[in-house]
Amino acid sequence: MATFDDTAGRFSSADWKDIGDILEQWSLCGLGREIVRNIRVLESFLPVDCMEALLKTVLACRGTPAKDLETAYQTECRNYVRRGGPVKVHPVLVGCAIELEALRWRLRGDTYKALFYNNEHIVDLFIDKLLTGRPLTAAEMALPLSVYSAWATWDLDDSAADPFRFGKEADHIRASLGLNPENWWSGKRLVLLVYAPGGTVILFRPTIADAELHAYFEPPTPPEDKYGLTKVWHFPAETHAPIPRPESVHAPAPMSTLERTLTRDIR
Amino acid sequence: MNPQAYLSRFVPTEGVIALSEIEFLGTLASLNEAEWCDLLRLVLTDSPPAYGVFRPPRGEQLLSYAAALIDRLGSNDRRLPARALERVTNLALQKEEMSVVYNALLLAGLFGDPSTLSFLRSLVLSDAPSDVRERAANALTNHADAVPPHFWRQLDVRSNPFLLPAVVIALSEYAPAEAIAVAGSAANEAAAAMLQYPIQLAVDKLLVTHDGRVELVEAMREASEPLGKVLRFVVDSVGGIPLQTPLTPAEQYVKRMGLPLESAADYEFDIVVPNIAHYLRAINGSIREKASTDIEEKLSFELAKVPSDQALPTAIRLGKEISAIKIEHKLGDRDIEKHLWPALVNSSEHSHVHVGDLFPFHCMRLEVCSYASAKLKLTDEKLFQCIYGLRDLSPEAKKVKETVPRDKLFVATSLFHEDQIFAALLKVLLARAGYYGLEFVPADWGTLFTLTREVDFGFVSEFNDESVSHLFAGDSFPSIYRFLGYYVFARRAWLESLASSGKTKDRKIAQSILKPRTGKPASRAAIDDRAWLVKNKVGLDLNDVAEAPGGAFAEKTVAKEFERFISGQSDVFLGGAVQARLIQRWWCSEEVPRAIEVLNPADIRTLSGNKVTRNGLLFKDELRKKKYRPFRLALTRLYKGIASLLTAAVKAQEPQAESFLGHLTAILAEADSQGDDNRTKWAFVSDPDDLRVLLGHDNLFDTKDLKDVDPGSTAGRPSRRSKLAVVPKPRARA
């Protein structure tokens, strides 16, 4: 049974009806359609308590514009990240992909200020080091790979293999991982970070709370319960069909977990 | 009024996944200051509505994605957001919303305008909390070249150690040895270790020159123990130990690659492109101010290392690299055109450079292709929207679909720009109408016969007066467009030698050609003189230019003639408008006008009695039967619709037309770059503005609707359809 239905008994019948009405109204807009379907039908990893809290937030937005509902919903989602339970496999290597331009700005941010001082040239020196496989210092290895939860994938056939070996080109990986489909990044360099979670980085099944308001997310259809699956998209004139990939979320991992020989960039 | 109404402008229209990059940046650039204030505040407070604008993927920071996208705005479009950011930061400072202030100061690193820099400098010097002053100083280091060194020198890093990294970073730009000395004031070993990267910036700078290496050795000798340790680590990590004989770049390269140092000379040319790219990136932003002689000197130095058998692959690599730099640093076509290309052409002409005169052309060809493919090419959906916005050709396309005789039709498509453009548009329009059976077969101009088959239809030319068709008789050959753009160019050096030491008549005519034209139409006598001077050089009598027999004027030789001309093997070139554009717009800089236009299209029309080349559709025999008349008519109407669409795009100034012409620029560049062995017909333009000129001046599109004509009917002379008796080829152009 989906988590949504499990929460029915926790609301009065009048509130339950209101929740239904609000969700129905929300589903009339493009993004709402995806979110509401995920909430009502597909989500099954999120604990009932968390789903109840999300629905209470929805209920509290009775009569407010959709924009306010979305704001409140996103804020509430952030209280329940990484609650989908651990994935039921143990990949040796996982990977996540990030646009190079965005990585440059991530590394210019406050999380990395103590080493990179918000400076563009220094960040470029570090990225060059990262992508050419030169050794990192102890201080660099202690840096986190991401600021928020990271979304990671792996190779289902051989979890010790390169998680991105399926990818023919950057757009193919973008489409297969369900990164956003705008053409804003097409032709740009995509950085593939490959790392070993080991025993310290716990991989969780992603839920609607992890996905917040992102349209390119879909909980897996039962009976799949081992991990999440990416929601792919198709781009015009694609030469390689996108392939759904296993996915999980985890807390930021340190750079010391990086598998340097497989970490690279691709266009 | 809803102050956030602007957010709806970022929502794509129903049925479209997202705004294209051009639309998105256009929408960002259209925001007013109040809207920028609101949007920036949403970003800085990580608010959901901003997620809908910048659309970071799951798990990604809004701030990073927003910064990366705002960073793509051109310099003019950054002024308002820079001002808005200053306002938002000041407000947040007053309200003590420190997380907003910190994020704002990170974003401030985007903007290098004087107002933002002055704001940041005043913050550094203010009595604001140290966290704020530190971040303001860090933001300033991203524009260190725009802040005078005395600003950094006046900062007391002993009392304010939180400013030390920024001072070291900034001084490494102007005075790297001084930067290292300042780094010595770090309190202890741990603090010095954290300065690894600021010190690396200074070390990198010092390693470039001999004097710098001497200074670095000195700095290492005098460094305190903690600083010396960091310096040794940094110097080792960059692969060069500043001993008596520092490693050359090629030696550093082979060392990094794990190859023996003795082999460095063999790899010297491998690092030519990385070296040039590194240099161009280093002067990013100041390319406009950088004296072109500096750029030229650097390029000459590097290109001299390229063996002639590696010229083409090097040109290709360099072209792609320049495109990447142009995209990364938002350099406009004009910046590259005005500052980089002339330097590249000049440097490749230097006597000690062996890459050849075609080197910069190949380089530019790849640059245009890479840039246009990455930045200007539209998706089919977006292209259709642009077309629809300019002209709705759906009814015409639908009619073709209804009358099409077969599931599959083969279309002859040469590399000429009109063929490529019509093919690209025909394909998307018919696909939208539900017909997917077109196959475009590469062919020479003006024939339906390819190496393997006869195709169904394609463009051919007729050079005649407007009323009678030799090909199809009467009005059965409706013209889609007329071609006006024949040119004759001469190398300036050749004209100058004639002007100084030629025979009397040659000298007189050459002197008159070298003088700028007055703007008035030339007299018939002057045109005859000009034609007389060059006629032996182009191998035919110019009075008969458009009726020349294939041998003298066959288009397949034009690419080679063009290459011979620009590489100095021939003095005169007769060709079409596409190559004329490359010569005029690209090859001839203001400082070095290498070629002079001897005859322009108007002159050549005068010479040929005002005849022009008409271009229309030729159908294979089977399709010329009466029962296919509706198809021929529908197809010709669609072609005329496309002609009218092109006319509209050339005249329109709105972004839709810009995007449309940008896409067509990409189509031409890609087609030209896909020839075998990287051969080219040089049938592309260097940027969309040039395409506008090309289509507007050199093509005259016939947009008048057809009434009762029977295009391509059986009235034509059968001999024209035989394989051997191909249609005449009056066009000598690519």
Tab-separated table of N, CA, C and O in Angstrom, chain B residues 192-287:
chain	number	residue	atom	x	y	z
B	192	ALA	N	49.881	29.030	7.480
B	192	ALA	CA	50.625	29.094	6.204
B	192	ALA	C	50.148	27.987	5.265
B	192	ALA	O	50.005	28.207	4.056
B	193	ALA	N	49.889	26.807	5.819
B	193	ALA	CA	49.449	25.679	4.980
B	193	ALA	C	48.135	26.001	4.279
B	193	ALA	O	47.898	25.577	3.143
B	194	MET	N	47.285	26.748	4.967
B	194	MET	CA	45.993	27.093	4.355
B	194	MET	C	46.163	28.084	3.199
B	194	MET	O	45.229	28.337	2.453
B	195	LEU	N	47.348	28.664	3.071
B	195	LEU	CA	47.591	29.616	1.980
B	195	LEU	C	48.159	28.937	0.737
B	195	LEU	O	48.651	29.609	-0.184
B	196	GLN	N	48.099	27.622	0.715
B	196	GLN	CA	48.688	26.867	-0.397
B	196	GLN	C	48.268	27.415	-1.767
B	196	GLN	O	49.098	27.673	-2.632
B	197	TYR	N	46.981	27.607	-1.954
B	197	TYR	CA	46.518	28.040	-3.282
B	197	TYR	C	46.860	29.499	-3.594
B	197	TYR	O	47.312	29.800	-4.701
B	198	PRO	N	46.632	30.441	-2.650
B	198	PRO	CA	47.072	31.810	-2.961
B	198	PRO	C	48.555	31.854	-3.318
B	198	PRO	O	48.966	32.557	-4.245
B	199	ILE	N	49.363	31.055	-2.615
B	199	ILE	CA	50.798	31.030	-2.921
B	199	ILE	C	51.031	30.414	-4.299
B	199	ILE	O	51.884	30.863	-5.062
B	200	GLN	N	50.233	29.412	-4.634
B	200	GLN	CA	50.413	28.784	-5.961
B	200	GLN	C	50.173	29.799	-7.081
B	200	GLN	O	50.845	29.777	-8.115
B	201	LEU	N	49.187	30.688	-6.865
B	201	LEU	CA	48.930	31.714	-7.893
B	201	LEU	C	50.189	32.550	-8.128
B	201	LEU	O	50.556	32.856	-9.266
B	202	ALA	N	50.842	32.923	-7.020
B	202	ALA	CA	52.060	33.740	-7.143
B	202	ALA	C	53.183	32.932	-7.786
B	202	ALA	O	53.900	33.431	-8.662
B	203	VAL	N	53.318	31.673	-7.368
B	203	VAL	CA	54.391	30.827	-7.910
B	203	VAL	C	54.187	30.627	-9.415
B	203	VAL	O	55.136	30.734	-10.206
B	204	ASP	N	52.956	30.346	-9.812
B	204	ASP	CA	52.663	30.169	-11.251
B	204	ASP	C	53.103	31.389	-12.042
B	204	ASP	O	53.645	31.282	-13.134
B	205	LYS	N	52.812	32.547	-11.484
B	205	LYS	CA	53.153	33.794	-12.168
B	205	LYS	C	54.682	33.933	-12.284
B	205	LYS	O	55.200	34.331	-13.329
B	206	LEU	N	55.384	33.605	-11.201
B	206	LEU	CA	56.842	33.763	-11.206
B	206	LEU	C	57.519	32.769	-12.148
B	206	LEU	O	58.544	33.080	-12.756
B	207	LEU	N	56.946	31.582	-12.262
B	207	LEU	CA	57.596	30.558	-13.073
B	207	LEU	C	57.584	30.875	-14.567
B	207	LEU	O	58.316	30.268	-15.336
B	208	VAL	N	56.758	31.834	-14.958
B	208	VAL	CA	56.604	32.124	-16.383
B	208	VAL	C	57.867	32.766	-16.984
B	208	VAL	O	58.220	32.506	-18.117
B	209	THR	N	58.534	33.607	-16.212
B	209	THR	CA	59.691	34.320	-16.780
B	209	THR	C	60.982	33.939	-16.053
B	209	THR	O	60.954	33.459	-14.912
B	210	HIS	N	62.079	34.213	-16.717
B	210	HIS	CA	63.372	33.908	-16.103
B	210	HIS	C	63.567	34.740	-14.836
B	210	HIS	O	63.941	34.218	-13.782
B	211	ASP	N	63.274	36.056	-14.952
B	211	ASP	CA	63.437	36.924	-13.781
B	211	ASP	C	62.571	36.440	-12.627
B	211	ASP	O	62.968	36.476	-11.461
B	212	GLY	N	61.375	35.992	-12.989
B	212	GLY	CA	60.446	35.500	-11.967
B	212	GLY	C	61.012	34.279	-11.266
B	212	GLY	O	60.922	34.153	-10.035
B	213	ARG	N	61.640	33.412	-12.036
B	213	ARG	CA	62.209	32.197	-11.432
B	213	ARG	C	63.342	32.569	-10.467
B	213	ARG	O	63.489	31.979	-9.403
B	214	VAL	N	64.113	33.591	-10.871
B	214	VAL	CA	65.190	34.046	-9.979
B	214	VAL	C	64.571	34.585	-8.683
B	214	VAL	O	65.026	34.273	-7.574
B	215	GLU	N	63.504	35.352	-8.841
B	215	GLU	CA	62.843	35.919	-7.645
B	215	GLU	C	62.289	34.805	-6.764
B	215	GLU	O	62.309	34.907	-5.533
B	216	LEU	N	61.787	33.762	-7.409
B	216	LEU	CA	61.207	32.661	-6.632
B	216	LEU	C	62.286	31.938	-5.823
B	216	LEU	O	62.091	31.613	-4.647
B	217	VAL	N	63.430	31.720	-6.466
B	217	VAL	CA	64.542	31.077	-5.746
B	217	VAL	C	64.910	31.926	-4.525
B	217	VAL	O	65.089	31.406	-3.416
B	218	GLU	N	64.969	33.216	-4.747
B	218	GLU	CA	65.308	34.145	-3.663
B	218	GLU	C	64.248	34.072	-2.549
B	218	GLU	O	64.580	34.009	-1.362
B	219	ALA	N	62.974	34.079	-2.967
B	219	ALA	CA	61.884	34.035	-1.984
B	219	ALA	C	61.953	32.749	-1.171
B	219	ALA	O	61.734	32.761	0.051
B	220	MET	N	62.303	31.648	-1.822
B	220	MET	CA	62.383	30.374	-1.103
B	220	MET	C	63.544	30.391	-0.107
B	220	MET	O	63.462	29.829	0.975
B	221	ARG	N	64.619	31.059	-0.517
B	221	ARG	CA	65.795	31.110	0.358
B	221	ARG	C	65.486	31.933	1.617
B	221	ARG	O	65.909	31.585	2.719
B	222	GLU	N	64.716	32.991	1.419
B	222	GLU	CA	64.465	33.891	2.538
B	222	GLU	C	63.234	33.525	3.348
B	222	GLU	O	62.973	34.123	4.388
B	223	ALA	N	62.465	32.558	2.881
B	223	ALA	CA	61.185	32.259	3.547
B	223	ALA	C	61.403	31.683	4.943
B	223	ALA	O	62.372	30.963	5.191
B	224	SER	N	60.454	32.000	5.825
B	224	SER	CA	60.466	31.395	7.152
B	224	SER	C	60.209	29.893	6.994
B	224	SER	O	59.744	29.443	5.941
B	225	GLU	N	60.415	29.153	8.050
B	225	GLU	CA	60.266	27.700	7.969
B	225	GLU	C	58.845	27.302	7.523
B	225	GLU	O	58.693	26.531	6.558
B	226	PRO	N	57.791	27.857	8.171
B	226	PRO	CA	56.431	27.432	7.747
B	226	PRO	C	56.154	27.793	6.289
B	226	PRO	O	55.635	26.985	5.526
B	227	LEU	N	56.554	29.009	5.909
B	227	LEU	CA	56.278	29.431	4.537
B	227	LEU	C	57.121	28.623	3.548
B	227	LEU	O	56.629	28.211	2.485
B	228	GLY	N	58.389	28.390	3.903
B	228	GLY	CA	59.272	27.628	3.027
B	228	GLY	C	58.706	26.248	2.738
B	228	GLY	O	58.790	25.740	1.605
B	229	LYS	N	58.108	25.654	3.739
B	229	LYS	CA	57.536	24.311	3.580
B	229	LYS	C	56.409	24.343	2.535
B	229	LYS	O	56.339	23.486	1.644
B	230	VAL	N	55.547	25.347	2.689
B	230	VAL	CA	54.431	25.461	1.726
B	230	VAL	C	54.973	25.742	0.329
B	230	VAL	O	54.531	25.155	-0.664
B	231	LEU	N	55.965	26.638	0.258
B	231	LEU	CA	56.528	26.987	-1.050
B	231	LEU	C	57.116	25.759	-1.739
B	231	LEU	O	56.883	25.518	-2.925
B	232	ARG	N	57.864	24.967	-0.995
B	232	ARG	CA	58.471	23.771	-1.590
B	232	ARG	C	57.387	22.803	-2.069
B	232	ARG	O	57.467	22.241	-3.158
B	233	PHE	N	56.336	22.677	-1.255
B	233	PHE	CA	55.235	21.790	-1.650
B	233	PHE	C	54.592	22.285	-2.956
B	233	PHE	O	54.353	21.518	-3.885
B	234	VAL	N	54.320	23.582	-3.007
B	234	VAL	CA	53.655	24.145	-4.193
B	234	VAL	C	54.540	23.992	-5.429
B	234	VAL	O	54.087	23.550	-6.490
B	235	VAL	N	55.808	24.336	-5.298
B	235	VAL	CA	56.727	24.263	-6.447
B	235	VAL	C	56.818	22.826	-6.943
B	235	VAL	O	56.759	22.561	-8.152
B	236	ASP	N	56.914	21.873	-6.021
B	236	ASP	CA	56.955	20.459	-6.440
B	236	ASP	C	55.668	20.066	-7.156
B	236	ASP	O	55.683	19.358	-8.157
B	237	SER	N	54.546	20.534	-6.623
B	237	SER	CA	53.259	20.097	-7.181
B	237	SER	C	53.011	20.651	-8.582
B	237	SER	O	52.239	20.083	-9.341
B	238	VAL	N	53.645	21.768	-8.935
B	238	VAL	CA	53.445	22.281	-10.294
B	238	VAL	C	54.489	21.734	-11.258
B	238	VAL	O	54.556	22.141	-12.418
B	239	GLY	N	55.322	20.814	-10.773
B	239	GLY	CA	56.213	20.076	-11.669
B	239	GLY	C	57.459	20.827	-12.075
B	239	GLY	O	58.182	20.380	-12.949
B	240	GLY	N	57.735	21.953	-11.488
B	240	GLY	CA	58.930	22.690	-11.879
B	240	GLY	C	59.696	23.157	-10.662
B	240	GLY	O	59.166	23.934	-9.864
B	241	ILE	N	60.917	22.683	-10.509
B	241	ILE	CA	61.742	23.133	-9.382
B	241	ILE	C	62.673	24.223	-9.902
B	241	ILE	O	63.433	23.989	-10.856
B	242	PRO	N	62.568	25.404	-9.388
B	242	PRO	CA	63.347	26.515	-9.943
B	242	PRO	C	64.836	26.406	-9.615
B	242	PRO	O	65.347	27.119	-8.791
B	243	LEU	N	65.523	25.475	-10.274
B	243	LEU	CA	66.976	25.358	-10.096
B	243	LEU	C	67.654	26.327	-11.052
B	243	LEU	O	67.019	27.228	-11.596
B	244	GLN	N	68.910	26.103	-11.315
B	244	GLN	CA	69.634	26.979	-12.231
B	244	GLN	C	68.957	27.006	-13.605
B	244	GLN	O	68.825	28.020	-14.232
B	245	THR	N	68.553	25.780	-14.062
B	245	THR	CA	67.911	25.719	-15.376
B	245	THR	C	66.482	25.208	-15.196
B	245	THR	O	66.258	24.005	-15.134
B	246	PRO	N	65.569	26.112	-15.088
B	246	PRO	CA	64.186	25.685	-14.870
B	246	PRO	C	63.671	24.875	-16.065
B	246	PRO	O	64.145	25.046	-17.187
B	247	LEU	N	62.674	24.036	-15.785
B	247	LEU	CA	62.125	23.209	-16.856
B	247	LEU	C	61.356	24.079	-17.843
B	247	LEU	O	60.638	24.992	-17.443
B	248	THR	N	61.510	23.769	-19.112
B	248	THR	CA	60.711	24.474	-20.112
B	248	THR	C	59.290	23.928	-20.038
B	248	THR	O	59.074	22.836	-19.479
B	249	PRO	N	58.308	24.643	-20.640
B	249	PRO	CA	56.943	24.104	-20.622
B	249	PRO	C	56.878	22.709	-21.225
B	249	PRO	O	56.168	21.844	-20.721
B	250	ALA	N	57.644	22.481	-22.295
B	250	ALA	CA	57.594	21.156	-22.924
B	250	ALA	C	58.169	20.110	-21.981
B	250	ALA	O	57.674	18.986	-21.892
B	251	GLU	N	59.224	20.479	-21.240
B	251	GLU	CA	59.802	19.530	-20.276
B	251	GLU	C	58.811	19.254	-19.144
B	251	GLU	O	58.669	18.121	-18.684
B	252	GLN	N	58.129	20.318	-18.704
B	252	GLN	CA	57.117	20.101	-17.662
B	252	GLN	C	56.022	19.177	-18.174
B	252	GLN	O	55.515	18.323	-17.449
B	253	TYR	N	55.689	19.350	-19.447
B	253	TYR	CA	54.625	18.526	-20.051
B	253	TYR	C	55.038	17.051	-20.060
B	253	TYR	O	54.301	16.189	-19.601
B	254	VAL	N	56.247	16.760	-20.556
B	254	VAL	CA	56.656	15.350	-20.629
B	254	VAL	C	56.835	14.771	-19.229
B	254	VAL	O	56.546	13.604	-18.991
B	255	LYS	N	57.256	15.623	-18.301
B	255	LYS	CA	57.422	15.123	-16.928
B	255	LYS	C	56.059	14.707	-16.366
B	255	LYS	O	55.909	13.652	-15.750
B	256	ARG	N	55.067	15.565	-16.614
B	256	ARG	CA	53.710	15.242	-16.141
B	256	ARG	C	53.188	13.977	-16.799
B	256	ARG	O	52.454	13.211	-16.213
B	257	MET	N	53.547	13.771	-18.059
B	257	MET	CA	53.061	12.611	-18.803
B	257	MET	C	53.880	11.351	-18.491
B	257	MET	O	53.630	10.284	-19.040
B	258	GLY	N	54.931	11.484	-17.671
B	258	GLY	CA	55.756	10.331	-17.324
B	258	GLY	C	56.692	9.920	-18.450
B	258	GLY	O	57.098	8.759	-18.529
B	259	LEU	N	57.067	10.858	-19.334
B	259	LEU	CA	57.951	10.540	-20.461
B	259	LEU	C	59.367	11.043	-20.136
B	259	LEU	O	59.533	11.928	-19.296
B	260	PRO	N	60.385	10.491	-20.827
B	260	PRO	CA	61.746	10.957	-20.530
B	260	PRO	C	61.932	12.424	-20.923
B	260	PRO	O	61.398	12.865	-21.949
B	261	LEU	N	62.685	13.154	-20.103
B	261	LEU	CA	62.884	14.585	-20.346
B	261	LEU	C	63.526	14.859	-21.710
B	261	LEU	O	63.249	15.864	-22.348
B	262	GLU	N	64.357	13.908	-22.160
B	262	GLU	CA	65.043	14.110	-23.438
B	262	GLU	C	64.056	14.198	-24.604
B	262	GLU	O	64.369	14.711	-25.670
B	263	SER	N	62.863	13.632	-24.416
B	263	SER	CA	61.909	13.626	-25.534
B	263	SER	C	61.104	14.924	-25.624
B	263	SER	O	60.196	15.032	-26.441
B	264	ALA	N	61.430	15.896	-24.775
B	264	ALA	CA	60.617	17.127	-24.707
B	264	ALA	C	60.468	17.797	-26.073
B	264	ALA	O	59.377	18.256	-26.427
B	265	ALA	N	61.563	17.820	-26.844
B	265	ALA	CA	61.497	18.527	-28.127
B	265	ALA	C	60.452	17.923	-29.044
B	265	ALA	O	59.776	18.636	-29.799
B	266	ASP	N	60.269	16.585	-28.968
B	266	ASP	CA	59.285	15.929	-29.840
B	266	ASP	C	57.857	16.318	-29.485
B	266	ASP	O	56.944	16.135	-30.282
B	267	TYR	N	57.675	16.774	-28.277
B	267	TYR	CA	56.305	17.051	-27.832
B	267	TYR	C	55.996	18.538	-27.797
B	267	TYR	O	54.933	18.936	-27.349
B	268	GLU	N	56.944	19.325	-28.249
B	268	GLU	CA	56.758	20.760	-28.113
B	268	GLU	C	55.476	21.249	-28.784
B	268	GLU	O	54.754	22.067	-28.247
B	269	PHE	N	55.188	20.690	-29.956
B	269	PHE	CA	54.015	21.214	-30.657
B	269	PHE	C	52.708	20.719	-30.034
B	269	PHE	O	51.661	21.312	-30.210
B	270	ASP	N	52.796	19.608	-29.226
B	270	ASP	CA	51.596	19.111	-28.547
B	270	ASP	C	51.013	20.143	-27.589
B	270	ASP	O	49.833	20.101	-27.272
B	271	ILE	N	51.874	20.997	-27.088
B	271	ILE	CA	51.365	21.949	-26.099
B	271	ILE	C	51.131	23.333	-26.690
B	271	ILE	O	50.875	24.279	-25.974
B	272	VAL	N	51.200	23.405	-28.018
B	272	VAL	CA	50.954	24.708	-28.647
B	272	VAL	C	49.528	25.178	-28.356
B	272	VAL	O	49.306	26.299	-27.885
B	273	VAL	N	48.560	24.305	-28.618
B	273	VAL	CA	47.168	24.723	-28.418
B	273	VAL	C	46.879	24.979	-26.936
B	273	VAL	O	46.326	26.037	-26.595
B	274	PRO	N	47.293	24.055	-26.030
B	274	PRO	CA	47.086	24.385	-24.608
B	274	PRO	C	47.749	25.700	-24.197
B	274	PRO	O	47.178	26.471	-23.434
B	275	ASN	N	48.947	25.953	-24.736
B	275	ASN	CA	49.625	27.207	-24.375
B	275	ASN	C	48.829	28.418	-24.845
B	275	ASN	O	48.661	29.391	-24.110
B	276	ILE	N	48.368	28.355	-26.099
B	276	ILE	CA	47.602	29.498	-26.632
B	276	ILE	C	46.303	29.648	-25.837
B	276	ILE	O	45.912	30.754	-25.466
B	277	ALA	N	45.666	28.511	-25.572
B	277	ALA	CA	44.395	28.568	-24.829
B	277	ALA	C	44.620	29.147	-23.438
B	277	ALA	O	43.841	29.979	-22.965
B	278	HIS	N	45.696	28.718	-22.818
B	278	HIS	CA	46.004	29.234	-21.475
B	278	HIS	C	46.202	30.750	-21.533
B	278	HIS	O	45.693	31.494	-20.694
B	279	TYR	N	46.925	31.177	-22.554
B	279	TYR	CA	47.181	32.610	-22.705
B	279	TYR	C	45.872	33.372	-22.927
B	279	TYR	O	45.616	34.404	-22.294
B	280	LEU	N	45.039	32.844	-23.813
B	280	LEU	CA	43.780	33.551	-24.114
B	280	LEU	C	42.876	33.590	-22.882
B	280	LEU	O	42.175	34.566	-22.649
B	281	ARG	N	42.911	32.511	-22.119
B	281	ARG	CA	42.102	32.521	-20.894
B	281	ARG	C	42.672	33.537	-19.907
B	281	ARG	O	41.929	34.220	-19.203
B	282	ALA	N	43.998	33.596	-19.866
B	282	ALA	CA	44.628	34.507	-18.910
B	282	ALA	C	44.311	35.968	-19.236
B	282	ALA	O	44.180	36.786	-18.332
B	283	ILE	N	44.178	36.274	-20.528
B	283	ILE	CA	43.876	37.675	-20.868
B	283	ILE	C	42.379	37.893	-21.022
B	283	ILE	O	41.945	38.945	-21.475
B	284	ASN	N	41.604	36.882	-20.626
B	284	ASN	CA	40.150	37.008	-20.718
B	284	ASN	C	39.684	38.327	-20.123
B	284	ASN	O	40.123	38.741	-19.078
B	285	GLY	N	38.751	38.914	-20.817
B	285	GLY	CA	38.177	40.153	-20.290
B	285	GLY	C	38.999	41.349	-20.701
B	285	GLY	O	38.476	42.435	-20.854
B	286	SER	N	40.305	41.130	-20.885
B	286	SER	CA	41.106	42.279	-21.295
B	286	SER	C	41.529	42.136	-22.755
B	286	SER	O	42.410	42.841	-23.216
B	287	ILE	N	40.882	41.181	-23.455
B	287	ILE	CA	41.265	40.969	-24.856
B	287	ILE	C	41.052	42.252	-25.664
B	287	ILE	O	41.785	42.551	-26.579
